Amino acid sequence: MTIRVLIVDDHPMVTDGIEAILETYDDIDVVGTLNNGQEAVDRVNELAPDIILLDLNMPGLSGLIATEMILEARPETRIVILSMHDSPEYISTALSHGAKGYILKDVPTDEIRTAIDTVMQGGEYMCTGAKGSLKPKISDGRETLTNREQMILLELAQGQSNKDVANTLNISVRTVETHRNNIKRKLGISSTAGLTRYALEHGVLQGTGI
């Protein structure tokens, strides 16, 4: 079976390098290389990849939000995150948004192949540099946020209004307000500044340039 792979990274040297590596395998077909998350969301059904190698740190739509939007549009796609960061917060946040793998950009060639094979077989793959780094996302007794709440927290922490968030996620302002109240209740935070501080401390704002 041919594995269809889409590479999404805003650095041409990265996409070109990974594409060159993957093209050496007869059973892998690189269906495209894109340079931002929005393009991946817009074209995922057209390109129909089995696996997306997705950068977290891209301009515009972050890798985290792109991951959730891609999985909403095409749930059968498996996403493996590409990153330069091996901190527990980065890894656990990516996994909580639906990624099936996490590899650092400097991993050996054969490890990229191993990640693809593992994820295609239904497993999760953490590269050597990421193993042992994971810890519970919230370890202070607070309730865990849902994926949707984390997306809304990300937007709010970047200074977006309820209306802006509603437009971005195609939901009603009332729904945003409900999620916002639930987030504040779960985290025990009453102000927007407090939400921003929490997002920074727990890695929610990674991949946004903040």
mmCIF file of C-alpha atoms in Angstrom:
data_model
loop_
_atom_site.group_PDB
_atom_site.id
_atom_site.type_symbol
_atom_site.label_atom_id
_atom_site.label_comp_id
_atom_site.label_asym_id
_atom_site.label_seq_id
_atom_site.Cartn_x
_atom_site.Cartn_y
_atom_site.Cartn_z
ATOM 1 C CA MET A 1 0.000 0.000 0.000
ATOM 2 C CA THR A 2 1.304 3.444 -0.918
ATOM 3 C CA ILE A 3 1.362 5.922 1.964
ATOM 4 C CA ARG A 4 0.267 9.403 0.923
ATOM 5 C CA VAL A 5 2.219 12.082 2.813
ATOM 6 C CA LEU A 6 1.679 15.850 2.903
ATOM 7 C CA ILE A 7 4.466 18.083 4.257
ATOM 8 C CA VAL A 8 3.523 21.456 5.767
ATOM 9 C CA ASP A 9 6.280 23.842 6.879
ATOM 10 C CA ASP A 10 6.999 27.480 6.108
ATOM 11 C CA HIS A 11 10.719 26.812 5.521
ATOM 12 C CA PRO A 12 11.399 25.506 1.972
ATOM 13 C CA MET A 13 14.663 23.907 3.090
ATOM 14 C CA VAL A 14 12.711 21.737 5.528
ATOM 15 C CA THR A 15 9.983 20.707 3.102
ATOM 16 C CA ASP A 16 12.447 20.090 0.270
ATOM 17 C CA GLY A 17 14.766 18.087 2.515
ATOM 18 C CA ILE A 18 12.022 15.860 3.920
ATOM 19 C CA GLU A 19 10.473 15.410 0.482
ATOM 20 C CA ALA A 20 13.839 14.276 -0.909
ATOM 21 C CA ILE A 21 14.174 11.768 1.927
ATOM 22 C CA LEU A 22 10.678 10.336 1.515
ATOM 23 C CA GLU A 23 10.940 10.051 -2.243
ATOM 24 C CA THR A 24 13.648 7.420 -1.778
ATOM 25 C CA TYR A 25 10.959 5.021 -0.523
ATOM 26 C CA ASP A 26 8.920 3.216 -3.175
ATOM 27 C CA ASP A 27 5.839 2.924 -0.940
ATOM 28 C CA ILE A 28 5.621 6.620 -0.018
ATOM 29 C CA ASP A 29 4.010 9.236 -2.254
ATOM 30 C CA VAL A 30 4.537 12.890 -1.297
ATOM 31 C CA VAL A 31 1.234 14.413 -2.446
ATOM 32 C CA GLY A 32 2.270 17.996 -1.749
ATOM 33 C CA THR A 33 4.381 20.493 0.170
ATOM 34 C CA LEU A 34 2.590 23.508 1.655
ATOM 35 C CA ASN A 35 3.933 26.454 3.638
ATOM 36 C CA ASN A 36 1.117 27.296 6.057
ATOM 37 C CA GLY A 37 -1.619 25.734 8.129
ATOM 38 C CA GLN A 38 -4.511 27.397 6.334
ATOM 39 C CA GLU A 39 -3.457 25.851 3.027
ATOM 40 C CA ALA A 40 -3.386 22.447 4.696
ATOM 41 C CA VAL A 41 -6.914 22.932 6.041
ATOM 42 C CA ASP A 42 -8.188 24.150 2.678
ATOM 43 C CA ARG A 43 -6.619 21.343 0.638
ATOM 44 C CA VAL A 44 -6.703 18.313 2.919
ATOM 45 C CA ASN A 45 -9.729 16.748 1.216
ATOM 46 C CA GLU A 46 -8.347 17.461 -2.250
ATOM 47 C CA LEU A 47 -4.909 15.960 -1.493
ATOM 48 C CA ALA A 48 -6.299 13.154 0.719
ATOM 49 C CA PRO A 49 -3.077 12.452 2.666
ATOM 50 C CA ASP A 50 -2.781 9.463 4.972
ATOM 51 C CA ILE A 51 -0.237 11.381 7.047
ATOM 52 C CA ILE A 52 0.584 15.064 7.414
ATOM 53 C CA LEU A 53 3.999 16.128 8.696
ATOM 54 C CA LEU A 54 2.991 19.466 10.206
ATOM 55 C CA ASP A 55 5.144 22.262 11.605
ATOM 56 C CA LEU A 56 3.902 23.949 14.785
ATOM 57 C CA ASN A 57 5.543 27.329 14.257
ATOM 58 C CA MET A 58 3.993 28.858 11.141
ATOM 59 C CA PRO A 59 2.671 32.336 10.370
ATOM 60 C CA GLY A 60 -1.091 32.794 10.365
ATOM 61 C CA LEU A 61 -2.956 29.676 11.449
ATOM 62 C CA SER A 62 -0.858 27.875 14.056
ATOM 63 C CA GLY A 63 -0.089 24.195 13.854
ATOM 64 C CA LEU A 64 -2.283 23.506 16.881
ATOM 65 C CA ILE A 65 -5.426 25.020 15.420
ATOM 66 C CA ALA A 66 -4.624 23.585 11.989
ATOM 67 C CA THR A 67 -4.384 20.121 13.551
ATOM 68 C CA GLU A 68 -7.856 20.274 15.032
ATOM 69 C CA MET A 69 -9.418 21.815 11.914
ATOM 70 C CA ILE A 70 -7.794 19.196 9.668
ATOM 71 C CA LEU A 71 -9.068 16.368 11.859
ATOM 72 C CA GLU A 72 -12.559 17.845 11.860
ATOM 73 C CA ALA A 73 -12.499 17.948 8.047
ATOM 74 C CA ARG A 74 -10.822 14.561 7.526
ATOM 75 C CA PRO A 75 -10.659 12.459 10.721
ATOM 76 C CA GLU A 76 -8.846 9.550 9.081
ATOM 77 C CA THR A 77 -5.751 11.674 8.448
ATOM 78 C CA ARG A 78 -2.918 11.127 10.936
ATOM 79 C CA ILE A 79 -0.848 14.117 11.946
ATOM 80 C CA VAL A 80 2.794 13.992 13.000
ATOM 81 C CA ILE A 81 4.105 17.256 14.403
ATOM 82 C CA LEU A 82 7.447 18.656 13.261
ATOM 83 C CA SER A 83 9.124 20.900 15.809
ATOM 84 C CA MET A 84 12.382 22.281 17.111
ATOM 85 C CA HIS A 85 11.042 22.191 20.686
ATOM 86 C CA ASP A 86 11.217 19.182 22.998
ATOM 87 C CA SER A 87 9.590 20.707 26.079
ATOM 88 C CA PRO A 88 6.818 18.676 27.788
ATOM 89 C CA GLU A 89 4.327 21.503 27.306
ATOM 90 C CA TYR A 90 4.818 21.557 23.546
ATOM 91 C CA ILE A 91 4.495 17.791 23.231
ATOM 92 C CA SER A 92 1.496 17.306 25.505
ATOM 93 C CA THR A 93 -0.338 20.234 23.923
ATOM 94 C CA ALA A 94 0.189 18.817 20.434
ATOM 95 C CA LEU A 95 -1.048 15.383 21.488
ATOM 96 C CA SER A 96 -4.080 16.838 23.233
ATOM 97 C CA HIS A 97 -5.058 18.485 19.947
ATOM 98 C CA GLY A 98 -5.106 15.153 18.147
ATOM 99 C CA ALA A 99 -1.569 14.662 16.806
ATOM 100 C CA LYS A 100 -0.428 11.035 16.641
ATOM 101 C CA GLY A 101 3.279 11.725 16.602
ATOM 102 C CA TYR A 102 5.913 14.296 17.527
ATOM 103 C CA ILE A 103 9.372 14.436 15.962
ATOM 104 C CA LEU A 104 12.146 16.981 16.167
ATOM 105 C CA LYS A 105 13.382 18.497 12.920
ATOM 106 C CA ASP A 106 16.912 17.248 13.442
ATOM 107 C CA VAL A 107 16.030 13.550 13.774
ATOM 108 C CA PRO A 108 17.870 11.017 11.576
ATOM 109 C CA THR A 109 16.291 10.049 8.270
ATOM 110 C CA ASP A 110 15.280 6.577 9.413
ATOM 111 C CA GLU A 111 13.401 7.988 12.388
ATOM 112 C CA ILE A 112 11.057 9.933 10.112
ATOM 113 C CA ARG A 113 10.269 6.660 8.359
ATOM 114 C CA THR A 114 9.758 4.901 11.697
ATOM 115 C CA ALA A 115 7.352 7.632 12.815
ATOM 116 C CA ILE A 116 5.306 7.271 9.622
ATOM 117 C CA ASP A 117 5.131 3.477 9.920
ATOM 118 C CA THR A 118 4.196 3.568 13.610
ATOM 119 C CA VAL A 119 1.406 6.085 13.113
ATOM 120 C CA MET A 120 0.081 4.263 10.034
ATOM 121 C CA GLN A 121 -0.203 1.110 12.148
ATOM 122 C CA GLY A 122 -2.394 2.946 14.659
ATOM 123 C CA GLY A 123 0.255 3.791 17.242
ATOM 124 C CA GLU A 124 1.717 7.026 18.551
ATOM 125 C CA TYR A 125 5.339 7.992 17.983
ATOM 126 C CA MET A 126 7.581 10.199 20.060
ATOM 127 C CA CYS A 127 11.073 10.772 18.697
ATOM 128 C CA THR A 128 14.071 9.906 20.858
ATOM 129 C CA GLY A 129 14.522 13.514 21.992
ATOM 130 C CA ALA A 130 10.902 13.761 23.091
ATOM 131 C CA LYS A 131 10.631 10.465 24.998
ATOM 132 C CA GLY A 132 10.484 10.911 28.732
ATOM 133 C CA SER A 133 9.517 14.569 28.396
ATOM 134 C CA LEU A 134 5.787 14.052 28.724
ATOM 135 C CA LYS A 135 3.920 14.953 31.876
ATOM 136 C CA PRO A 136 0.250 15.633 32.566
ATOM 137 C CA LYS A 137 -0.782 18.918 31.024
ATOM 138 C CA ILE A 138 -2.428 20.046 34.241
ATOM 139 C CA SER A 139 -0.857 18.756 37.422
ATOM 140 C CA ASP A 140 -2.250 21.221 39.933
ATOM 141 C CA GLY A 141 -5.657 19.640 40.521
ATOM 142 C CA ARG A 142 -7.513 21.775 37.988
ATOM 143 C CA GLU A 143 -9.997 20.273 35.578
ATOM 144 C CA THR A 144 -8.600 19.435 32.147
ATOM 145 C CA LEU A 145 -9.732 21.666 29.284
ATOM 146 C CA THR A 146 -11.347 20.080 26.249
ATOM 147 C CA ASN A 147 -9.715 20.539 22.838
ATOM 148 C CA ARG A 148 -12.323 23.142 21.902
ATOM 149 C CA GLU A 149 -11.730 25.026 25.163
ATOM 150 C CA GLN A 150 -7.974 25.005 24.496
ATOM 151 C CA MET A 151 -8.585 26.465 21.027
ATOM 152 C CA ILE A 152 -10.758 29.230 22.495
ATOM 153 C CA LEU A 153 -8.239 29.863 25.275
ATOM 154 C CA LEU A 154 -5.543 30.245 22.598
ATOM 155 C CA GLU A 155 -7.593 32.860 20.752
ATOM 156 C CA LEU A 156 -8.600 34.749 23.896
ATOM 157 C CA ALA A 157 -5.035 34.755 25.202
ATOM 158 C CA GLN A 158 -3.944 36.457 21.972
ATOM 159 C CA GLY A 159 -6.330 39.326 22.680
ATOM 160 C CA GLN A 160 -9.226 38.257 20.461
ATOM 161 C CA SER A 161 -12.735 39.379 21.399
ATOM 162 C CA ASN A 162 -15.630 36.937 21.767
ATOM 163 C CA LYS A 163 -16.903 38.071 18.355
ATOM 164 C CA ASP A 164 -13.478 37.565 16.755
ATOM 165 C CA VAL A 165 -13.246 34.053 18.200
ATOM 166 C CA ALA A 166 -16.762 33.251 17.005
ATOM 167 C CA ASN A 167 -15.869 34.345 13.469
ATOM 168 C CA THR A 168 -12.594 32.393 13.467
ATOM 169 C CA LEU A 169 -14.162 29.139 14.668
ATOM 170 C CA ASN A 170 -17.524 29.576 12.914
ATOM 171 C CA ILE A 171 -19.534 29.360 16.119
ATOM 172 C CA SER A 172 -21.912 31.776 17.827
ATOM 173 C CA VAL A 173 -20.823 34.505 20.224
ATOM 174 C CA ARG A 174 -23.047 32.912 22.864
ATOM 175 C CA THR A 175 -21.171 29.614 22.467
ATOM 176 C CA VAL A 176 -17.850 31.438 22.900
ATOM 177 C CA GLU A 177 -19.149 33.102 26.041
ATOM 178 C CA THR A 178 -20.230 29.738 27.437
ATOM 179 C CA HIS A 179 -16.824 28.188 26.731
ATOM 180 C CA ARG A 180 -15.086 31.237 28.167
ATOM 181 C CA ASN A 181 -17.029 30.941 31.426
ATOM 182 C CA ASN A 182 -16.272 27.213 31.608
ATOM 183 C CA ILE A 183 -12.559 27.869 31.043
ATOM 184 C CA LYS A 184 -12.456 30.462 33.807
ATOM 185 C CA ARG A 185 -14.351 28.157 36.154
ATOM 186 C CA LYS A 186 -12.101 25.160 35.463
ATOM 187 C CA LEU A 187 -8.898 27.144 35.839
ATOM 188 C CA GLY A 188 -10.048 29.358 38.674
ATOM 189 C CA ILE A 189 -9.127 32.465 36.682
ATOM 190 C CA SER A 190 -11.282 35.585 36.490
ATOM 191 C CA SER A 191 -9.451 37.923 34.096
ATOM 192 C CA THR A 192 -8.227 37.879 30.488
ATOM 193 C CA ALA A 193 -4.743 38.748 31.737
ATOM 194 C CA GLY A 194 -4.894 35.661 33.937
ATOM 195 C CA LEU A 195 -5.875 33.511 30.962
ATOM 196 C CA THR A 196 -2.941 34.873 28.962
ATOM 197 C CA ARG A 197 -0.528 34.176 31.803
ATOM 198 C CA TYR A 198 -1.874 30.627 32.178
ATOM 199 C CA ALA A 199 -1.560 30.048 28.407
ATOM 200 C CA LEU A 200 2.071 31.172 28.448
ATOM 201 C CA GLU A 201 2.967 29.039 31.459
ATOM 202 C CA HIS A 202 1.353 25.883 30.031
ATOM 203 C CA GLY A 203 2.626 26.090 26.457
ATOM 204 C CA VAL A 204 -0.745 26.916 24.885
ATOM 205 C CA LEU A 205 0.715 29.917 23.056
ATOM 206 C CA GLN A 206 3.616 27.979 21.531
ATOM 207 C CA GLY A 207 3.565 28.085 17.753
ATOM 208 C CA THR A 208 1.980 31.552 17.669
ATOM 209 C CA GLY A 209 5.097 33.719 17.852
ATOM 210 C CA ILE A 210 4.112 35.041 21.282
#
